[in-house]
JSON list of C-alpha atoms in Angstrom, two decimals:
[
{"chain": "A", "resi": 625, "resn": "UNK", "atom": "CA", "xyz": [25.95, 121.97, 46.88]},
{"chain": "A", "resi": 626, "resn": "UNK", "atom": "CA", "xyz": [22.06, 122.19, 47.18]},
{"chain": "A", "resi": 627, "resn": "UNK", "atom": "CA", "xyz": [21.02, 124.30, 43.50]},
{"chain": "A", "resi": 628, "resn": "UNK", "atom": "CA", "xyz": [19.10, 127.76, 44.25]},
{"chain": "A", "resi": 629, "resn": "UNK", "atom": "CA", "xyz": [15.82, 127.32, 42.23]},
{"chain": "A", "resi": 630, "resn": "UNK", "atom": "CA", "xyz": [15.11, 130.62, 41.98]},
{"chain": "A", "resi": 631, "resn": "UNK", "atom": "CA", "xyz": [18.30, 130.97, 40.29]},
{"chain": "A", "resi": 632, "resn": "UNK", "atom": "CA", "xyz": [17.45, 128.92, 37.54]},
{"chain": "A", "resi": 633, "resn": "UNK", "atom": "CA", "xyz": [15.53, 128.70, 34.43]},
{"chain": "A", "resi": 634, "resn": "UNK", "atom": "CA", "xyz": [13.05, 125.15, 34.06]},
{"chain": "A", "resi": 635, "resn": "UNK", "atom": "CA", "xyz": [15.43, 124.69, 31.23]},
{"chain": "A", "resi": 636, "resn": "UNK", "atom": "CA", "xyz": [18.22, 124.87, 33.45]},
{"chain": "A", "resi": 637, "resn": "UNK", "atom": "CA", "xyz": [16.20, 122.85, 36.12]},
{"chain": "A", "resi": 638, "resn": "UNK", "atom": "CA", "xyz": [15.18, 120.51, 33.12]},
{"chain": "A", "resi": 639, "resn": "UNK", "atom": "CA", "xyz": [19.14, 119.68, 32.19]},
{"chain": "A", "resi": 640, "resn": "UNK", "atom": "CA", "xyz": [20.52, 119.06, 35.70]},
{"chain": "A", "resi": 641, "resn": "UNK", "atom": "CA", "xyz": [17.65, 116.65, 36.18]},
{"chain": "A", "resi": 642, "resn": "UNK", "atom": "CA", "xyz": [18.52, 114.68, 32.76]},
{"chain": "A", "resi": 643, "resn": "UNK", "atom": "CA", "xyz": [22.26, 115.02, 33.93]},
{"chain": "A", "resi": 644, "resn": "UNK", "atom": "CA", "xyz": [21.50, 112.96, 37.27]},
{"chain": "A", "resi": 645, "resn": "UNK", "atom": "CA", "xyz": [22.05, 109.48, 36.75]},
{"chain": "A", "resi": 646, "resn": "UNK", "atom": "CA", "xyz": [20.72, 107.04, 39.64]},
{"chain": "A", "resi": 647, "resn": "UNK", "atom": "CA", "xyz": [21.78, 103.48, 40.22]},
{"chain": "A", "resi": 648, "resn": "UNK", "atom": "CA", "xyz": [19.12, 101.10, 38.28]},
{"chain": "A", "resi": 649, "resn": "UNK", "atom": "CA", "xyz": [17.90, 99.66, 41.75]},
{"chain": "A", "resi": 650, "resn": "UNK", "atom": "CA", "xyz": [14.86, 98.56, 39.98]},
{"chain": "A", "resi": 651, "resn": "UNK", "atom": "CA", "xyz": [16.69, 95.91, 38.02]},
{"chain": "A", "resi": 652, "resn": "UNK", "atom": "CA", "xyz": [18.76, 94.69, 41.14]},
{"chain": "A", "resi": 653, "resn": "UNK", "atom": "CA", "xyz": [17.93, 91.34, 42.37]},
{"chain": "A", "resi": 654, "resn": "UNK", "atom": "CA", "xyz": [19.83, 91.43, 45.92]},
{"chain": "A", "resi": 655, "resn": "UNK", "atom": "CA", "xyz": [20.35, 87.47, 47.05]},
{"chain": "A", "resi": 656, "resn": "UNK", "atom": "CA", "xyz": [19.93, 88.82, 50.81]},
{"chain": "A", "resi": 657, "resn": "UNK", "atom": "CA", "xyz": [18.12, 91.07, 52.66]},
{"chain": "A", "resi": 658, "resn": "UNK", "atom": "CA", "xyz": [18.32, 92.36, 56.31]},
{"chain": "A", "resi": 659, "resn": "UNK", "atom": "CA", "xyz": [17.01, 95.49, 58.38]},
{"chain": "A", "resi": 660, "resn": "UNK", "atom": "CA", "xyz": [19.18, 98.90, 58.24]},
{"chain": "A", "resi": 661, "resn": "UNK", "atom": "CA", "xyz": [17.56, 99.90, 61.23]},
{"chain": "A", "resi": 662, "resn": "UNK", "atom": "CA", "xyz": [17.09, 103.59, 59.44]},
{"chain": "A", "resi": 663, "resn": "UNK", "atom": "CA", "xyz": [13.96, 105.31, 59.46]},
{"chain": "A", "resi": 664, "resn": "UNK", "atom": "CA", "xyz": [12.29, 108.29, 57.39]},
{"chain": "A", "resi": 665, "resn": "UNK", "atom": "CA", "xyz": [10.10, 110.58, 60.14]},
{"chain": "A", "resi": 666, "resn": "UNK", "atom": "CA", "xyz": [6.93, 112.68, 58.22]},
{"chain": "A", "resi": 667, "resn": "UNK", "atom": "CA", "xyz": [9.25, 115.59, 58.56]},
{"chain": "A", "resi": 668, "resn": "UNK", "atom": "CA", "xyz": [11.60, 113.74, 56.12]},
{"chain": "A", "resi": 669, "resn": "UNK", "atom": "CA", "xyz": [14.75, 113.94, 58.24]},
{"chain": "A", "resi": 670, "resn": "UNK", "atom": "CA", "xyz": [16.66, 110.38, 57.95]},
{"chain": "A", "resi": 671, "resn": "UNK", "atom": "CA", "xyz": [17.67, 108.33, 61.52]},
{"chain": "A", "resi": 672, "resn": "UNK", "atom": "CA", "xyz": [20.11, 105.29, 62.00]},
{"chain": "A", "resi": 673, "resn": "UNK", "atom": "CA", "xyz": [19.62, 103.70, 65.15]},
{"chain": "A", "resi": 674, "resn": "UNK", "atom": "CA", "xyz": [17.21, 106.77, 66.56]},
{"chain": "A", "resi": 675, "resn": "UNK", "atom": "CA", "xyz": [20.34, 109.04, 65.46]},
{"chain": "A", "resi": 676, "resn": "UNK", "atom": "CA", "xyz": [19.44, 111.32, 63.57]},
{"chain": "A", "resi": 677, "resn": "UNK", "atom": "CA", "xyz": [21.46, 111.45, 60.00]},
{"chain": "A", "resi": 678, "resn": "UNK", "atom": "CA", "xyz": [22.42, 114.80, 59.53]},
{"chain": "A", "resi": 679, "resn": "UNK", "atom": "CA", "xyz": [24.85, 114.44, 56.85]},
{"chain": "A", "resi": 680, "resn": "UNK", "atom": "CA", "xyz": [23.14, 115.72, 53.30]},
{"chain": "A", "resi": 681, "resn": "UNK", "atom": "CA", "xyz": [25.52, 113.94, 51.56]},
{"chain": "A", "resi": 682, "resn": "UNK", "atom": "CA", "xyz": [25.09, 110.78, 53.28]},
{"chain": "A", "resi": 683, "resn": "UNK", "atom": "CA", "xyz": [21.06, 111.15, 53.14]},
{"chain": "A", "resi": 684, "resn": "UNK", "atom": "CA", "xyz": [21.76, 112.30, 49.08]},
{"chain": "A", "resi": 685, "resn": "UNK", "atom": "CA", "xyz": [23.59, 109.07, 48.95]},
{"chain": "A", "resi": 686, "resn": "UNK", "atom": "CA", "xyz": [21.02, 107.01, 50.94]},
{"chain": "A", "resi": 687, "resn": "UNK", "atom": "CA", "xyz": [18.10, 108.32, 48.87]},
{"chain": "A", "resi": 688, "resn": "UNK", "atom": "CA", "xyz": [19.17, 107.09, 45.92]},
{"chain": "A", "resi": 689, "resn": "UNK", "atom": "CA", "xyz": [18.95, 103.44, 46.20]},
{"chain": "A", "resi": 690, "resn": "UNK", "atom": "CA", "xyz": [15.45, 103.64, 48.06]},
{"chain": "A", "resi": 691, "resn": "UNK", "atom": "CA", "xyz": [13.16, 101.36, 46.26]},
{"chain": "A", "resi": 692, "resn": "UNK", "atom": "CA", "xyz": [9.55, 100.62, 47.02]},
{"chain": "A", "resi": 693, "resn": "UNK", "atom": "CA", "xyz": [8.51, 97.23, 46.11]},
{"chain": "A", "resi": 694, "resn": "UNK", "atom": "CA", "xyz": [4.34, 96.45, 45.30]},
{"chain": "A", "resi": 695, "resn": "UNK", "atom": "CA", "xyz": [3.52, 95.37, 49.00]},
{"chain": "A", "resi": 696, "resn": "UNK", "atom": "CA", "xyz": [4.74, 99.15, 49.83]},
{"chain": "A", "resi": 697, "resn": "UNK", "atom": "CA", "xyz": [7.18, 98.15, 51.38]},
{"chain": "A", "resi": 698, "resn": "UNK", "atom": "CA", "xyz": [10.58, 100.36, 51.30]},
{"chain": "A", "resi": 699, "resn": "UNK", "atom": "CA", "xyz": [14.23, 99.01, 50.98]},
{"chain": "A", "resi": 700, "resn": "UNK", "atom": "CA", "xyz": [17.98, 100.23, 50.13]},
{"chain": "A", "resi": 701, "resn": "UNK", "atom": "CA", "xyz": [19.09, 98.29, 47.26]},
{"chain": "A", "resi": 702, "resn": "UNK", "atom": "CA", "xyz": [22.42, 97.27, 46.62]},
{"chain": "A", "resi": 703, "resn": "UNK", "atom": "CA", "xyz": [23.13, 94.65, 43.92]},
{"chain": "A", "resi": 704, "resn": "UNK", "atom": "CA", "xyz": [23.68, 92.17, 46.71]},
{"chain": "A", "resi": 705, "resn": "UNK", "atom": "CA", "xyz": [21.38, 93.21, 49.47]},
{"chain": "A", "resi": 706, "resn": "UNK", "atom": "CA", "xyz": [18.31, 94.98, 50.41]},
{"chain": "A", "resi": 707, "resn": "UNK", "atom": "CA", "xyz": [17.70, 96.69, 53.40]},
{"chain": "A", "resi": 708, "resn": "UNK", "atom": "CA", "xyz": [14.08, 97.55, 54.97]},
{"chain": "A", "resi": 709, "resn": "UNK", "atom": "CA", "xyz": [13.89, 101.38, 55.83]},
{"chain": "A", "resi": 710, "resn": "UNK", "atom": "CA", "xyz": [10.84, 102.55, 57.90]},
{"chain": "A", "resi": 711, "resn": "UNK", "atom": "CA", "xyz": [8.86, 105.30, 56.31]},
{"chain": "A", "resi": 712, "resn": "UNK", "atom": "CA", "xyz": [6.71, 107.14, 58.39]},
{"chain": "A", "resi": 713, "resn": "UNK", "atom": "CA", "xyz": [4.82, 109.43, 55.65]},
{"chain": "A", "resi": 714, "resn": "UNK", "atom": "CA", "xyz": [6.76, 110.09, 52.30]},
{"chain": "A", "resi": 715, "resn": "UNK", "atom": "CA", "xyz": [10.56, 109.36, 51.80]},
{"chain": "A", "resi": 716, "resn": "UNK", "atom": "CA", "xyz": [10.96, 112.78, 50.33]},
{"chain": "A", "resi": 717, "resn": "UNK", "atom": "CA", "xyz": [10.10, 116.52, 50.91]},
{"chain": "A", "resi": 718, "resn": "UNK", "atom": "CA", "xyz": [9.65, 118.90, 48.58]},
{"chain": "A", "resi": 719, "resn": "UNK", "atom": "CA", "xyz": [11.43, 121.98, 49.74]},
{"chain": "A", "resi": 720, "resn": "UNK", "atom": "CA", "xyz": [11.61, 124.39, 47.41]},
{"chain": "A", "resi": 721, "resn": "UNK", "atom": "CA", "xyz": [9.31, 125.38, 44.12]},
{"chain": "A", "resi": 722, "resn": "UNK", "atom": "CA", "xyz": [9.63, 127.38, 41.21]},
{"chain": "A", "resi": 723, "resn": "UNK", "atom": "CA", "xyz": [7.38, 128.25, 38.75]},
{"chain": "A", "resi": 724, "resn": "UNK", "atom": "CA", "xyz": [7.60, 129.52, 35.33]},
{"chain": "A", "resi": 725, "resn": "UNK", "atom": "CA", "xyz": [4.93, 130.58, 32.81]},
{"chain": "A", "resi": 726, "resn": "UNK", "atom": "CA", "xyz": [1.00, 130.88, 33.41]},
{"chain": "A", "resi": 727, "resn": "UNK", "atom": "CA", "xyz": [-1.68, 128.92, 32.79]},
{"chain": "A", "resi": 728, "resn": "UNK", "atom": "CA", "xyz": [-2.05, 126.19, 30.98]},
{"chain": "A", "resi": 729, "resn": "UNK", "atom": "CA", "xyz": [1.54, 126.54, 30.15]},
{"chain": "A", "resi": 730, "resn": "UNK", "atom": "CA", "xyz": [2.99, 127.02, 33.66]},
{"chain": "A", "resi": 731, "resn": "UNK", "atom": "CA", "xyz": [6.13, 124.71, 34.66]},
{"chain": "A", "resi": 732, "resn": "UNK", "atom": "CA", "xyz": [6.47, 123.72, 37.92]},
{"chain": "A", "resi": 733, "resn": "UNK", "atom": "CA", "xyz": [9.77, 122.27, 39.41]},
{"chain": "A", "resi": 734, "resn": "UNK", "atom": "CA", "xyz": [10.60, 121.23, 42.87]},
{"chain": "A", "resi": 735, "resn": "UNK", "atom": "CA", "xyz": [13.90, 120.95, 45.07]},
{"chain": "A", "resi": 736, "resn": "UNK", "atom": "CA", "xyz": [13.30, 117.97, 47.06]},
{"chain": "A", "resi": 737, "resn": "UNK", "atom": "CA", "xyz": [15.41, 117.66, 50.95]},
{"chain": "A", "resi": 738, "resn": "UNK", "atom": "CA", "xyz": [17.90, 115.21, 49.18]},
{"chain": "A", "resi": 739, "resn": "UNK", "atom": "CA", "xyz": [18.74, 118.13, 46.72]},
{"chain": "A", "resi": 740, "resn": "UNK", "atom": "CA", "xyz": [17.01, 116.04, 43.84]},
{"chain": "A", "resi": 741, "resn": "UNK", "atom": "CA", "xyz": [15.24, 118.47, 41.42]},
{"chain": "A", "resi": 742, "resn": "UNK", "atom": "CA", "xyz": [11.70, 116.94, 39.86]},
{"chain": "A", "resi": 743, "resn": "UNK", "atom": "CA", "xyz": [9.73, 118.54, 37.20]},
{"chain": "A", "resi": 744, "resn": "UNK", "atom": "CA", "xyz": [6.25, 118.08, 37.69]},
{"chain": "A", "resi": 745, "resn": "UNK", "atom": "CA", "xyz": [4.11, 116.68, 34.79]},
{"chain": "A", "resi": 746, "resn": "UNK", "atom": "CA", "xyz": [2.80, 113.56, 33.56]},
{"chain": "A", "resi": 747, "resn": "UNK", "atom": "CA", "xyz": [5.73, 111.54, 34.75]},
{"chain": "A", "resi": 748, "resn": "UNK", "atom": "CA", "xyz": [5.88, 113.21, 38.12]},
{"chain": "A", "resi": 749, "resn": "UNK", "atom": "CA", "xyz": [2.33, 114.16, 39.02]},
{"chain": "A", "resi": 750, "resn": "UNK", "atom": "CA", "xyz": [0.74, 116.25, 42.03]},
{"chain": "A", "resi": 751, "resn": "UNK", "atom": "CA", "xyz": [-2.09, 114.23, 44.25]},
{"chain": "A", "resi": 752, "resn": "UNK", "atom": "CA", "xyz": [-3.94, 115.27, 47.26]},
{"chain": "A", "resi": 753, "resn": "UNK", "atom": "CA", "xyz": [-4.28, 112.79, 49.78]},
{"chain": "A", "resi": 754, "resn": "UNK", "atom": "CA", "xyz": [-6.10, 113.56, 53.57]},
{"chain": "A", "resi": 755, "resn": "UNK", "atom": "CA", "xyz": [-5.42, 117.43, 52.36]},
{"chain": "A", "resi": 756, "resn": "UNK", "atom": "CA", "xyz": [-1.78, 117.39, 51.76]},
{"chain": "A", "resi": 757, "resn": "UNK", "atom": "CA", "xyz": [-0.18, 117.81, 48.58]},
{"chain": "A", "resi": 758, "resn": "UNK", "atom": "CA", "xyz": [2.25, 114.80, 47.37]},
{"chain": "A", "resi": 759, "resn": "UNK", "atom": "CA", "xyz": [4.34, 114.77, 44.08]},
{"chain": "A", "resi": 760, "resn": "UNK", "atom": "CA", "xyz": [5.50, 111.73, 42.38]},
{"chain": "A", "resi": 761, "resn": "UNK", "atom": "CA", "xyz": [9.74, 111.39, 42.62]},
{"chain": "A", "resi": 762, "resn": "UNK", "atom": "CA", "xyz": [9.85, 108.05, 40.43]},
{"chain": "A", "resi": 763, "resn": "UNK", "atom": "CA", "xyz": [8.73, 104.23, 40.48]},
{"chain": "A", "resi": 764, "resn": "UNK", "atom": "CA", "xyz": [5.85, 104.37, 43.54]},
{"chain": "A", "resi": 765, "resn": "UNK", "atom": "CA", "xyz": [8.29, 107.11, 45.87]},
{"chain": "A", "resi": 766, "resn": "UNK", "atom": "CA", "xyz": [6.39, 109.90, 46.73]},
{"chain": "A", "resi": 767, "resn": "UNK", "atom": "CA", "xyz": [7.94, 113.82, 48.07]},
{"chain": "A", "resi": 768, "resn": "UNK", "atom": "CA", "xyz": [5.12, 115.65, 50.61]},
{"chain": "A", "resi": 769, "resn": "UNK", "atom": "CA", "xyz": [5.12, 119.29, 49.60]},
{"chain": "A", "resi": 770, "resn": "UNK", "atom": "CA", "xyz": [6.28, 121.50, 52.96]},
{"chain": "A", "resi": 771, "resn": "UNK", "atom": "CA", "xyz": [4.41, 124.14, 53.89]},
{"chain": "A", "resi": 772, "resn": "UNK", "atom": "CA", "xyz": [6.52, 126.68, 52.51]},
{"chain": "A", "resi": 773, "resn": "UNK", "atom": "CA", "xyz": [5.79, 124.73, 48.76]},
{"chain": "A", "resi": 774, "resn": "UNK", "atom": "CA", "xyz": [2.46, 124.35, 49.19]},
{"chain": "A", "resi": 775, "resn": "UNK", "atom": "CA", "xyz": [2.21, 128.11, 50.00]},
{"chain": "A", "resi": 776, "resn": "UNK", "atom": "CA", "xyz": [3.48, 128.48, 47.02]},
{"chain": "A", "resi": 777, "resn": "UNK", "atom": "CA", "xyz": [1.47, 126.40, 45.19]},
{"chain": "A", "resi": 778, "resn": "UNK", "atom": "CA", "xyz": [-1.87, 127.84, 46.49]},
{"chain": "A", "resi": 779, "resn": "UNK", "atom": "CA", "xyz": [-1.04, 131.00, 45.64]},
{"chain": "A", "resi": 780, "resn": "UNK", "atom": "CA", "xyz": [-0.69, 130.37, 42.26]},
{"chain": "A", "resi": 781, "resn": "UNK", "atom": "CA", "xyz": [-4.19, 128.39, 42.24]},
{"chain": "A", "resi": 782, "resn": "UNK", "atom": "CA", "xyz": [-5.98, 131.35, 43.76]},
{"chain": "A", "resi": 783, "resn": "UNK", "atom": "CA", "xyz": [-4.04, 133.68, 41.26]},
{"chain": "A", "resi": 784, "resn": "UNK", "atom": "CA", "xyz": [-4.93, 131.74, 38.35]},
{"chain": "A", "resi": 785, "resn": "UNK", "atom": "CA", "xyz": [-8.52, 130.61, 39.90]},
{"chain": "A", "resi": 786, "resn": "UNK", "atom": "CA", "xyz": [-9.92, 133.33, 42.38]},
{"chain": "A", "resi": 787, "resn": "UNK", "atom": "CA", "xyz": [-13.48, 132.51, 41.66]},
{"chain": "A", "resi": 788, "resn": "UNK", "atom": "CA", "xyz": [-12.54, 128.84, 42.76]},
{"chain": "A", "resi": 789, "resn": "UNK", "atom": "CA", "xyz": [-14.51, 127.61, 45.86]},
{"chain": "A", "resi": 790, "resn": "UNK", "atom": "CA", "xyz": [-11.79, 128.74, 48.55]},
{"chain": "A", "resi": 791, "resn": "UNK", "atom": "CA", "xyz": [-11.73, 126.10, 51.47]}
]
C-alpha cells in the first residue's frame, strides 16, 4: 500500500527508499527488442493498447524496469528484451511532498504515482523547464511535480523568500 508522507519522518522516508531494491536494468543487454505498444500520457497515467492501465501494482511493476537510453528514447528492460514505451511528458508524477526543516537545512521528499518515494538533493535534483517543476527519479527519468506539489513547493519559497520577485 501507497506510504502516507505526512505520516513519516525524512528518516523514515530516507530508510524505505534505501530498502527498495530495483532490477539493475542499466546493466541489461536485451538480445531483442520490440514495441509494448504502452504509452505514458503528461498526466502520468499508463495505457496498453489505448487501455488505460489502472492497476497500481501493475504500473509499480511496469515502472521499474523503464530505462531511458542517450537518444531519449524510453524502453522496458528485461534481461532478454526491451520494449519501446511512448512518453508523452515525464514517466513519473510527483504526487505528494513533505517537507521537514527550514532553510538551508530543509528536506524535501516526494511520493511519486508509482508509490516510489525520492529524496530530493544532489542525486535527485529539482529543474524548471517551460515553467514546470521536474525532479530527477534516477539515470535520465524525470517525475513532473502536480499541481498539488508544486503548491506546496511555492509556498515554502514565498515563506522562506517573500521579498523574492513574485511572478
Amino acid at each position: 500500500d501507497a506510504p502516507d508522507l505526512s505520516k513519516l519522518s525524512l528518516a523514515d522516508i530516507a530508510e524505505l527508499v534505501a530498502e527498495r531494491k530495483l532490477p539493475p536494468v542499466e546493466s541489461w543487454k536485451p538480445a531483442s527488442s520490440d514495441d509494448s505498444e504502452m504509452r505514458i500520457a503528461a498526466d502520468g497515467k499508463w495505457y496498453h493498447q489505448g487501455g488505460e492501465i489502472t492497476r497500481p501494482a501493475m504500473v509499480r511493476a511496469f515502472s521499474s524496469l523503464l530505462r531511458r537510453d542517450a537518444d531519449g528514447n524510453y524502453w522496458l528492460v528485461t534481461p532478454q528484451q526491451k520494449l519501446s514505451i511512448k512518453v508523452d511528458d515525464a514517466p513519473f508524477v510527483a504526487v505528494e511532498m513533505q517537507s521537514e526543516g527550514e532553510g538551508e537545512q530543509r528536506s524535501l521528499a516526494f511520493r511519486l504515482n508509482s508509490d516510489d518515494l525520492v529524496v530530493a538533493g544532489p542525486e535527485h535534483a529539482i529543474e524548471v523547464r517551460n515553467d514546470l517543476p521536474y525532479l530527477h527519479v534516477r539515470n535520465g527519468l524525470w517525475a513532473k511535480l502536480s499541481r498539488s506539489a508544486y503548491y506546496d513547493l511555492a509556498e515554502i519559497a514565498l515563506e522562506e523568500s517573500p521579498t523574492a520577485p513574485h511572478v
